[in-house]
Structures are given as C-alpha cells and as structure tokens.
Amino acid sequence: MLAAAIEAEVFIFIERHGSLKTDEGKAAVVRNGYLPERSIQTGLGDIEVKVPKVRDRCGSAIKFNSSLVPLT
C-alpha cells in the first residue's frame, strides 16, 4: 500500500512539471529508476521501500522528495 502511494506521489510530481521541456522538446522531468531499497520504521514494524528517482534533464535543480518516506 505504501508503494502505491509513493508511485502516485511521483506521478503527480511529474505531471506537475509536465510543461517543462528540454531544448529538443522532450520532457525535462522524467522517471529514472529507483533509489536503493531501504528499511523504514513504522508503527507496525520495519518495512522495506523503494523510492523512485526523478531526473531533471534541463538542469533546473528540480528534485523529488517523498513526503511519505523520510530523507536519509
């Protein structure tokens, strides 16, 4: 369930930046795999999560940070 929420969060983030294009007319903000899997602590115990990576191809310093998974 957490994985689906993180995927939805990334989808919304990329959609929000969908109007940004590179000089070649391609999407400037794109998915780029996943960060290494890591363990986070929840009230129900530790769970393993994989957070998607987002790449900014135009160099405008756009960075995705999940509001659901704390930064390491």
CSV table of C-alpha atoms in Angstrom, one decimal:
chain,number,residue,atom,x,y,z
A,1,MET,CA,0.0,0.0,0.0
A,2,LEU,CA,2.9,2.4,0.8
A,3,ALA,CA,4.5,1.6,-2.6
A,4,ALA,CA,1.3,2.5,-4.4
A,5,ALA,CA,1.1,5.8,-2.5
A,6,ILE,CA,4.7,6.7,-3.4
A,7,GLU,CA,4.1,5.8,-7.0
A,8,ALA,CA,1.1,8.1,-7.0
A,9,GLU,CA,3.1,10.9,-5.4
A,10,VAL,CA,5.8,10.6,-8.2
A,11,PHE,CA,3.2,10.5,-10.9
A,12,ILE,CA,1.6,13.8,-9.6
A,13,PHE,CA,5.1,15.4,-9.3
A,14,ILE,CA,6.0,14.5,-12.9
A,15,GLU,CA,2.6,15.7,-14.1
A,16,ARG,CA,3.0,19.0,-12.3
A,17,HIS,CA,6.3,19.6,-14.2
A,18,GLY,CA,5.0,18.2,-17.5
A,19,SER,CA,5.1,21.5,-19.3
A,20,LEU,CA,8.9,21.8,-18.8
A,21,LYS,CA,10.7,20.7,-22.0
A,22,THR,CA,14.3,20.3,-23.0
A,23,ASP,CA,15.7,22.3,-26.0
A,24,GLU,CA,14.9,19.2,-28.1
A,25,GLY,CA,11.2,19.3,-27.0
A,26,LYS,CA,11.4,16.2,-24.7
A,27,ALA,CA,10.1,16.1,-21.2
A,28,ALA,CA,12.5,17.7,-18.8
A,29,VAL,CA,11.4,15.9,-15.7
A,30,VAL,CA,11.3,12.1,-16.1
A,31,ARG,CA,11.4,8.8,-14.0
A,32,ASN,CA,14.9,7.4,-13.7
A,33,GLY,CA,14.7,4.0,-11.9
A,34,TYR,CA,14.7,3.6,-8.1
A,35,LEU,CA,16.9,4.6,-5.2
A,36,PRO,CA,18.3,1.6,-3.3
A,37,GLU,CA,15.8,-0.3,-1.2
A,38,ARG,CA,15.8,0.8,2.4
A,39,SER,CA,14.1,0.0,5.6
A,40,ILE,CA,11.9,2.5,7.4
A,41,GLN,CA,10.3,2.2,10.8
A,42,THR,CA,6.5,2.3,11.1
A,43,GLY,CA,4.1,1.7,14.0
A,44,LEU,CA,3.7,-1.9,12.6
A,45,GLY,CA,7.4,-2.5,12.5
A,46,ASP,CA,10.2,-2.1,9.8
A,47,ILE,CA,9.2,-2.3,6.2
A,48,GLU,CA,11.3,-2.2,3.0
A,49,VAL,CA,10.6,0.5,0.5
A,50,LYS,CA,11.9,1.5,-2.9
A,51,VAL,CA,11.6,5.2,-3.7
A,52,PRO,CA,11.5,6.2,-7.4
A,53,LYS,CA,14.2,8.5,-8.7
A,54,VAL,CA,13.3,11.5,-10.8
A,55,ARG,CA,15.7,13.1,-13.3
A,56,ASP,CA,15.8,16.8,-14.3
A,57,ARG,CA,17.2,16.8,-17.8
A,58,CYS,CA,17.3,20.6,-18.2
A,59,GLY,CA,19.4,21.3,-15.1
A,60,SER,CA,16.9,23.5,-13.3
A,61,ALA,CA,17.5,21.7,-10.0
A,62,ILE,CA,14.1,20.1,-9.7
A,63,LYS,CA,14.2,17.4,-7.2
A,64,PHE,CA,11.6,14.9,-6.0
A,65,ASN,CA,11.4,14.2,-2.2
A,66,SER,CA,8.7,11.9,-1.0
A,67,SER,CA,6.5,13.3,1.8
A,68,LEU,CA,5.8,9.7,2.8
A,69,VAL,CA,9.4,8.5,3.3
A,70,PRO,CA,11.9,10.5,5.3
A,71,LEU,CA,15.2,11.5,3.8
A,72,THR,CA,18.2,9.6,4.9
